[in-house]
Amino acid sequence: MYVAMNRFKVVSGSEADFEAVWKNRDSRLNEMEGFKTFHLLRGPLNEQEGYTLYASHTIWENEEAFRAWTRSEHFRASHRNTGDSKPAYIGHPQFEGFTPVEGA
């Protein structure tokens, strides 16, 4: 198993637009070998810094299946218009990848 996450700081007031981008995108993840599941997670509002934290969360059969997706035409197509919503972010998304600790 491999868990791939991206954390986004979305400017307060832009949450609905950010969520609409994800709801209406053509990800085609389900066509990729090794893909298991996807979730977009809404985290806490940071009032002091003016953003809501989000995380995209995918589970893959293994890290190689995830890496294959990042090199695929499906990946390029699903990220083609991501710059259109860029003003809604604070900084760049932060990627985090995880593998299971066997026996834990």
Short mmCIF file of N, CA, C and O in Angstrom, two decimals:
data_model
loop_
_atom_site.label_atom_id
_atom_site.label_comp_id
_atom_site.label_asym_id
_atom_site.label_seq_id
_atom_site.Cartn_x
_atom_site.Cartn_y
_atom_site.Cartn_z
N MET A 1 0.84 -1.18 0.00
CA MET A 1 0.00 0.00 0.00
C MET A 1 0.89 1.24 0.00
O MET A 1 1.97 1.24 0.58
N TYR A 2 0.41 2.30 -0.66
CA TYR A 2 1.09 3.59 -0.67
C TYR A 2 0.03 4.68 -0.57
O TYR A 2 -0.97 4.64 -1.28
N VAL A 3 0.25 5.63 0.34
CA VAL A 3 -0.66 6.76 0.52
C VAL A 3 0.03 8.01 0.01
O VAL A 3 1.14 8.34 0.44
N ALA A 4 -0.61 8.71 -0.93
CA ALA A 4 -0.09 9.96 -1.48
C ALA A 4 -1.03 11.09 -1.11
O ALA A 4 -2.24 10.99 -1.32
N MET A 5 -0.46 12.13 -0.50
CA MET A 5 -1.28 13.26 -0.06
C MET A 5 -0.65 14.57 -0.53
O MET A 5 0.57 14.70 -0.57
N ASN A 6 -1.50 15.52 -0.86
CA ASN A 6 -1.08 16.90 -1.10
C ASN A 6 -1.87 17.78 -0.15
O ASN A 6 -3.09 17.65 -0.05
N ARG A 7 -1.18 18.65 0.55
CA ARG A 7 -1.83 19.59 1.47
C ARG A 7 -1.88 20.95 0.80
O ARG A 7 -0.91 21.40 0.20
N PHE A 8 -3.05 21.59 0.89
CA PHE A 8 -3.29 22.89 0.27
C PHE A 8 -3.75 23.88 1.32
O PHE A 8 -4.62 23.55 2.14
N LYS A 9 -3.21 25.07 1.28
CA LYS A 9 -3.71 26.17 2.10
C LYS A 9 -4.56 27.04 1.18
O LYS A 9 -4.03 27.71 0.29
N VAL A 10 -5.87 27.00 1.38
CA VAL A 10 -6.82 27.70 0.50
C VAL A 10 -7.27 28.98 1.18
O VAL A 10 -7.73 28.96 2.32
N VAL A 11 -7.13 30.09 0.47
CA VAL A 11 -7.47 31.40 1.00
C VAL A 11 -8.92 31.40 1.49
O VAL A 11 -9.82 30.93 0.79
N SER A 12 -9.14 31.91 2.69
CA SER A 12 -10.49 31.99 3.25
C SER A 12 -11.42 32.71 2.28
O SER A 12 -11.05 33.73 1.70
N GLY A 13 -12.58 32.12 2.07
CA GLY A 13 -13.54 32.66 1.12
C GLY A 13 -13.46 32.00 -0.24
O GLY A 13 -14.36 32.17 -1.07
N SER A 14 -12.40 31.22 -0.49
CA SER A 14 -12.22 30.55 -1.79
C SER A 14 -12.52 29.05 -1.71
O SER A 14 -12.30 28.32 -2.68
N GLU A 15 -13.01 28.60 -0.58
CA GLU A 15 -13.21 27.17 -0.37
C GLU A 15 -14.17 26.56 -1.39
O GLU A 15 -13.90 25.49 -1.94
N ALA A 16 -15.31 27.22 -1.65
CA ALA A 16 -16.29 26.66 -2.59
C ALA A 16 -15.70 26.54 -3.99
O ALA A 16 -15.92 25.53 -4.68
N ASP A 17 -14.95 27.54 -4.42
CA ASP A 17 -14.31 27.48 -5.74
C ASP A 17 -13.28 26.36 -5.79
O ASP A 17 -13.20 25.63 -6.78
N PHE A 18 -12.48 26.22 -4.75
CA PHE A 18 -11.48 25.17 -4.68
C PHE A 18 -12.14 23.79 -4.75
O PHE A 18 -11.72 22.92 -5.52
N GLU A 19 -13.19 23.60 -3.97
CA GLU A 19 -13.89 22.31 -3.96
C GLU A 19 -14.54 22.03 -5.31
O GLU A 19 -14.54 20.88 -5.78
N ALA A 20 -15.06 23.06 -5.98
CA ALA A 20 -15.68 22.87 -7.30
C ALA A 20 -14.67 22.38 -8.32
O ALA A 20 -14.99 21.54 -9.16
N VAL A 21 -13.44 22.89 -8.25
CA VAL A 21 -12.39 22.43 -9.17
C VAL A 21 -12.21 20.93 -9.01
O VAL A 21 -12.14 20.19 -9.99
N TRP A 22 -12.16 20.45 -7.78
CA TRP A 22 -11.95 19.02 -7.53
C TRP A 22 -13.17 18.19 -7.92
O TRP A 22 -13.03 17.10 -8.47
N LYS A 23 -14.35 18.72 -7.65
CA LYS A 23 -15.58 17.98 -7.97
C LYS A 23 -15.80 17.85 -9.47
O LYS A 23 -16.40 16.88 -9.93
N ASN A 24 -15.32 18.82 -10.24
CA ASN A 24 -15.60 18.86 -11.67
C ASN A 24 -14.42 18.45 -12.55
O ASN A 24 -14.50 18.52 -13.76
N ARG A 25 -13.33 18.01 -11.95
CA ARG A 25 -12.16 17.65 -12.74
C ARG A 25 -12.33 16.28 -13.38
O ARG A 25 -13.14 15.47 -12.93
N ASP A 26 -11.56 16.03 -14.41
CA ASP A 26 -11.57 14.75 -15.11
C ASP A 26 -10.31 13.99 -14.71
O ASP A 26 -9.33 13.96 -15.45
N SER A 27 -10.31 13.39 -13.53
CA SER A 27 -9.09 12.79 -13.00
C SER A 27 -8.76 11.45 -13.67
O SER A 27 -7.60 11.13 -13.85
N ARG A 28 -9.77 10.64 -13.94
CA ARG A 28 -9.58 9.32 -14.55
C ARG A 28 -8.69 8.41 -13.70
O ARG A 28 -8.08 7.47 -14.22
N LEU A 29 -8.60 8.70 -12.42
CA LEU A 29 -7.80 7.86 -11.52
C LEU A 29 -8.25 6.41 -11.56
O LEU A 29 -7.43 5.49 -11.52
N ASN A 30 -9.56 6.21 -11.63
CA ASN A 30 -10.10 4.84 -11.59
C ASN A 30 -9.65 4.00 -12.78
O ASN A 30 -9.82 2.79 -12.77
N GLU A 31 -9.07 4.62 -13.80
CA GLU A 31 -8.57 3.88 -14.96
C GLU A 31 -7.12 3.42 -14.77
O GLU A 31 -6.59 2.68 -15.60
N MET A 32 -6.49 3.87 -13.70
CA MET A 32 -5.07 3.57 -13.49
C MET A 32 -4.89 2.27 -12.70
O MET A 32 -5.55 2.06 -11.68
N GLU A 33 -3.99 1.45 -13.19
CA GLU A 33 -3.68 0.20 -12.50
C GLU A 33 -3.08 0.52 -11.13
O GLU A 33 -2.20 1.38 -11.00
N GLY A 34 -3.57 -0.13 -10.11
CA GLY A 34 -3.04 0.05 -8.76
C GLY A 34 -3.75 1.11 -7.94
O GLY A 34 -3.50 1.22 -6.75
N PHE A 35 -4.65 1.88 -8.56
CA PHE A 35 -5.39 2.90 -7.81
C PHE A 35 -6.45 2.23 -6.95
O PHE A 35 -7.16 1.34 -7.41
N LYS A 36 -6.57 2.69 -5.69
CA LYS A 36 -7.55 2.11 -4.78
C LYS A 36 -8.67 3.10 -4.43
O LYS A 36 -9.84 2.79 -4.61
N THR A 37 -8.32 4.30 -3.93
CA THR A 37 -9.36 5.23 -3.50
C THR A 37 -8.82 6.66 -3.44
O THR A 37 -7.61 6.87 -3.33
N PHE A 38 -9.73 7.63 -3.51
CA PHE A 38 -9.41 9.05 -3.43
C PHE A 38 -10.37 9.74 -2.47
O PHE A 38 -11.56 9.42 -2.45
N HIS A 39 -9.84 10.69 -1.71
CA HIS A 39 -10.67 11.55 -0.85
C HIS A 39 -10.08 12.95 -0.87
O HIS A 39 -8.85 13.12 -0.83
N LEU A 40 -10.95 13.95 -0.92
CA LEU A 40 -10.54 15.33 -0.68
C LEU A 40 -11.00 15.65 0.73
O LEU A 40 -12.18 15.53 1.06
N LEU A 41 -10.07 16.04 1.59
CA LEU A 41 -10.34 16.26 3.00
C LEU A 41 -10.25 17.74 3.33
O LEU A 41 -9.28 18.40 2.97
N ARG A 42 -11.28 18.26 4.01
CA ARG A 42 -11.27 19.65 4.47
C ARG A 42 -10.83 19.66 5.92
O ARG A 42 -11.40 18.98 6.77
N GLY A 43 -9.81 20.43 6.20
CA GLY A 43 -9.28 20.53 7.54
C GLY A 43 -9.75 21.80 8.24
O GLY A 43 -10.74 22.42 7.84
N PRO A 44 -8.99 22.22 9.24
CA PRO A 44 -9.39 23.37 10.04
C PRO A 44 -9.17 24.70 9.32
O PRO A 44 -8.32 24.82 8.44
N LEU A 45 -9.95 25.67 9.74
CA LEU A 45 -9.78 27.06 9.31
C LEU A 45 -8.71 27.68 10.22
O LEU A 45 -8.80 27.59 11.44
N ASN A 46 -7.72 28.29 9.61
CA ASN A 46 -6.71 29.03 10.36
C ASN A 46 -7.06 30.50 10.20
O ASN A 46 -6.65 31.15 9.23
N GLU A 47 -7.86 31.02 11.12
CA GLU A 47 -8.35 32.40 11.01
C GLU A 47 -7.20 33.41 11.06
O GLU A 47 -7.21 34.40 10.34
N GLN A 48 -6.22 33.15 11.89
CA GLN A 48 -5.10 34.07 12.05
C GLN A 48 -4.32 34.26 10.75
O GLN A 48 -3.90 35.36 10.41
N GLU A 49 -4.12 33.16 9.99
CA GLU A 49 -3.35 33.25 8.75
C GLU A 49 -4.22 33.32 7.50
O GLU A 49 -3.72 33.44 6.39
N GLY A 50 -5.56 33.19 7.67
CA GLY A 50 -6.48 33.42 6.56
C GLY A 50 -6.60 32.29 5.55
O GLY A 50 -6.75 32.55 4.36
N TYR A 51 -6.57 31.03 6.02
CA TYR A 51 -6.73 29.92 5.08
C TYR A 51 -7.43 28.74 5.75
O TYR A 51 -7.47 28.62 6.97
N THR A 52 -7.98 27.87 4.88
CA THR A 52 -8.51 26.58 5.30
C THR A 52 -7.57 25.51 4.74
O THR A 52 -7.17 25.58 3.58
N LEU A 53 -7.21 24.56 5.56
CA LEU A 53 -6.31 23.48 5.15
C LEU A 53 -7.12 22.37 4.48
O LEU A 53 -8.17 21.97 4.97
N TYR A 54 -6.62 21.89 3.34
CA TYR A 54 -7.20 20.76 2.63
C TYR A 54 -6.11 19.74 2.36
O TYR A 54 -4.93 20.10 2.29
N ALA A 55 -6.52 18.49 2.18
CA ALA A 55 -5.57 17.45 1.74
C ALA A 55 -6.26 16.57 0.71
O ALA A 55 -7.42 16.17 0.90
N SER A 56 -5.58 16.33 -0.40
CA SER A 56 -6.03 15.28 -1.33
C SER A 56 -5.33 14.01 -0.87
O SER A 56 -4.17 14.03 -0.49
N HIS A 57 -6.06 12.91 -0.88
CA HIS A 57 -5.58 11.67 -0.26
C HIS A 57 -5.91 10.51 -1.20
O HIS A 57 -7.08 10.25 -1.47
N THR A 58 -4.87 9.89 -1.75
CA THR A 58 -5.10 8.71 -2.59
C THR A 58 -4.38 7.52 -2.00
O THR A 58 -3.32 7.65 -1.37
N ILE A 59 -4.97 6.36 -2.19
CA ILE A 59 -4.35 5.10 -1.77
C ILE A 59 -4.12 4.28 -3.03
O ILE A 59 -5.00 4.14 -3.88
N TRP A 60 -2.89 3.75 -3.11
CA TRP A 60 -2.44 2.98 -4.26
C TRP A 60 -1.98 1.60 -3.79
O TRP A 60 -1.62 1.42 -2.63
N GLU A 61 -1.97 0.67 -4.73
CA GLU A 61 -1.49 -0.67 -4.42
C GLU A 61 -0.04 -0.63 -3.93
O GLU A 61 0.33 -1.34 -2.99
N ASN A 62 0.78 0.22 -4.56
CA ASN A 62 2.18 0.37 -4.16
C ASN A 62 2.70 1.70 -4.70
O ASN A 62 2.02 2.38 -5.47
N GLU A 63 3.90 2.06 -4.31
CA GLU A 63 4.47 3.34 -4.72
C GLU A 63 4.70 3.39 -6.23
O GLU A 63 4.51 4.43 -6.86
N GLU A 64 5.08 2.29 -6.83
CA GLU A 64 5.32 2.28 -8.28
C GLU A 64 4.04 2.59 -9.06
O GLU A 64 4.07 3.28 -10.07
N ALA A 65 2.89 2.10 -8.59
CA ALA A 65 1.62 2.41 -9.26
C ALA A 65 1.36 3.92 -9.21
O ALA A 65 0.93 4.52 -10.19
N PHE A 66 1.64 4.53 -8.05
CA PHE A 66 1.48 5.98 -7.93
C PHE A 66 2.43 6.71 -8.88
O PHE A 66 2.04 7.63 -9.60
N ARG A 67 3.69 6.30 -8.88
CA ARG A 67 4.70 6.95 -9.75
C ARG A 67 4.31 6.81 -11.23
O ARG A 67 4.51 7.74 -12.01
N ALA A 68 3.77 5.65 -11.60
CA ALA A 68 3.34 5.45 -12.99
C ALA A 68 2.23 6.45 -13.34
O ALA A 68 2.20 6.98 -14.45
N TRP A 69 1.33 6.70 -12.40
CA TRP A 69 0.27 7.68 -12.65
C TRP A 69 0.86 9.06 -12.88
O TRP A 69 0.43 9.79 -13.77
N THR A 70 1.87 9.44 -12.09
CA THR A 70 2.46 10.78 -12.23
C THR A 70 3.17 10.97 -13.57
O THR A 70 3.41 12.10 -13.98
N ARG A 71 3.48 9.87 -14.25
CA ARG A 71 4.13 9.94 -15.56
C ARG A 71 3.14 9.74 -16.71
O ARG A 71 3.52 9.74 -17.87
N SER A 72 1.86 9.57 -16.38
CA SER A 72 0.86 9.21 -17.38
C SER A 72 0.19 10.43 -18.03
O SER A 72 0.22 11.54 -17.50
N GLU A 73 -0.42 10.17 -19.17
CA GLU A 73 -1.23 11.20 -19.84
C GLU A 73 -2.44 11.57 -18.98
O GLU A 73 -2.86 12.71 -18.96
N HIS A 74 -2.98 10.60 -18.24
CA HIS A 74 -4.10 10.88 -17.33
C HIS A 74 -3.71 11.95 -16.31
O HIS A 74 -4.48 12.85 -16.01
N PHE A 75 -2.50 11.84 -15.78
CA PHE A 75 -2.01 12.83 -14.80
C PHE A 75 -1.91 14.21 -15.45
O PHE A 75 -2.39 15.19 -14.91
N ARG A 76 -1.29 14.27 -16.62
CA ARG A 76 -1.14 15.56 -17.31
C ARG A 76 -2.50 16.17 -17.62
O ARG A 76 -2.71 17.37 -17.43
N ALA A 77 -3.45 15.37 -18.08
CA ALA A 77 -4.78 15.87 -18.42
C ALA A 77 -5.51 16.37 -17.18
O ALA A 77 -6.16 17.42 -17.22
N SER A 78 -5.39 15.67 -16.06
CA SER A 78 -6.12 16.07 -14.86
C SER A 78 -5.53 17.31 -14.20
O SER A 78 -6.19 17.99 -13.43
N HIS A 79 -4.26 17.62 -14.52
CA HIS A 79 -3.60 18.80 -13.93
C HIS A 79 -3.46 19.95 -14.93
O HIS A 79 -2.89 20.98 -14.60
N ARG A 80 -3.99 19.78 -16.11
CA ARG A 80 -3.82 20.75 -17.19
C ARG A 80 -4.28 22.16 -16.80
O ARG A 80 -3.63 23.13 -17.11
N ASN A 81 -5.40 22.29 -16.11
CA ASN A 81 -5.95 23.61 -15.80
C ASN A 81 -5.81 23.99 -14.33
O ASN A 81 -6.51 24.90 -13.86
N THR A 82 -4.91 23.35 -13.61
CA THR A 82 -4.79 23.65 -12.18
C THR A 82 -4.31 25.07 -11.93
O THR A 82 -4.63 25.65 -10.90
N GLY A 83 -3.57 25.66 -12.83
CA GLY A 83 -3.11 27.03 -12.66
C GLY A 83 -4.24 28.04 -12.67
O GLY A 83 -4.10 29.14 -12.13
N ASP A 84 -5.39 27.66 -13.24
CA ASP A 84 -6.53 28.58 -13.30
C ASP A 84 -7.05 28.93 -11.91
O ASP A 84 -7.59 30.01 -11.70
N SER A 85 -6.91 28.02 -10.95
CA SER A 85 -7.41 28.27 -9.59
C SER A 85 -6.28 28.63 -8.63
O SER A 85 -6.50 28.74 -7.44
N LYS A 86 -5.09 28.84 -9.14
CA LYS A 86 -3.92 29.11 -8.30
C LYS A 86 -4.10 30.28 -7.34
O LYS A 86 -3.64 30.19 -6.21
N PRO A 87 -4.75 31.37 -7.71
CA PRO A 87 -4.89 32.48 -6.75
C PRO A 87 -5.60 32.09 -5.45
O PRO A 87 -5.49 32.79 -4.46
N ALA A 88 -6.31 30.96 -5.44
CA ALA A 88 -7.00 30.52 -4.24
C ALA A 88 -6.06 29.86 -3.23
O ALA A 88 -6.45 29.60 -2.12
N TYR A 89 -4.80 29.60 -3.63
CA TYR A 89 -3.85 28.93 -2.76
C TYR A 89 -2.91 29.92 -2.09
O TYR A 89 -2.59 30.96 -2.64
N ILE A 90 -2.42 29.52 -0.92
CA ILE A 90 -1.29 30.22 -0.30
C ILE A 90 -0.10 29.27 -0.47
O ILE A 90 -0.08 28.19 0.12
N GLY A 91 0.84 29.65 -1.29
CA GLY A 91 2.00 28.79 -1.54
C GLY A 91 1.66 27.63 -2.44
O GLY A 91 0.59 27.56 -3.03
N HIS A 92 2.60 26.70 -2.56
CA HIS A 92 2.43 25.51 -3.39
C HIS A 92 1.87 24.38 -2.55
O HIS A 92 2.09 24.33 -1.33
N PRO A 93 1.16 23.42 -3.19
CA PRO A 93 0.73 22.24 -2.44
C PRO A 93 1.96 21.52 -1.89
O PRO A 93 3.02 21.53 -2.49
N GLN A 94 1.79 20.90 -0.73
CA GLN A 94 2.88 20.16 -0.10
C GLN A 94 2.59 18.67 -0.23
O GLN A 94 1.61 18.16 0.30
N PHE A 95 3.46 17.96 -0.96
CA PHE A 95 3.29 16.52 -1.16
C PHE A 95 3.85 15.75 0.02
O PHE A 95 4.91 16.09 0.56
N GLU A 96 3.14 14.68 0.38
CA GLU A 96 3.60 13.75 1.41
C GLU A 96 3.24 12.35 0.96
O GLU A 96 2.10 12.08 0.58
N GLY A 97 4.22 11.43 0.94
CA GLY A 97 3.98 10.05 0.57
C GLY A 97 4.31 9.13 1.73
O GLY A 97 5.28 9.36 2.46
N PHE A 98 3.50 8.09 1.90
CA PHE A 98 3.64 7.19 3.04
C PHE A 98 3.57 5.73 2.62
O PHE A 98 2.77 5.36 1.78
N THR A 99 4.42 4.92 3.24
CA THR A 99 4.36 3.47 3.09
C THR A 99 4.08 2.86 4.46
O THR A 99 4.42 3.45 5.48
N PRO A 100 3.45 1.70 4.48
CA PRO A 100 3.13 1.10 5.78
C PRO A 100 4.37 0.59 6.51
O PRO A 100 5.35 0.20 5.88
N VAL A 101 4.31 0.62 7.81
CA VAL A 101 5.35 0.03 8.64
C VAL A 101 4.90 -1.40 8.91
O VAL A 101 3.90 -1.63 9.61
N GLU A 102 5.59 -2.35 8.33
CA GLU A 102 5.21 -3.76 8.46
C GLU A 102 5.32 -4.21 9.93
O GLU A 102 6.26 -3.88 10.62
N GLY A 103 4.30 -4.90 10.36
CA GLY A 103 4.29 -5.46 11.70
C GLY A 103 3.83 -4.51 12.78
O GLY A 103 3.75 -4.88 13.94
N ALA A 104 3.52 -3.28 12.41
CA ALA A 104 3.08 -2.30 13.44
C ALA A 104 1.58 -2.36 13.61
O ALA A 104 0.85 -2.73 12.76
#
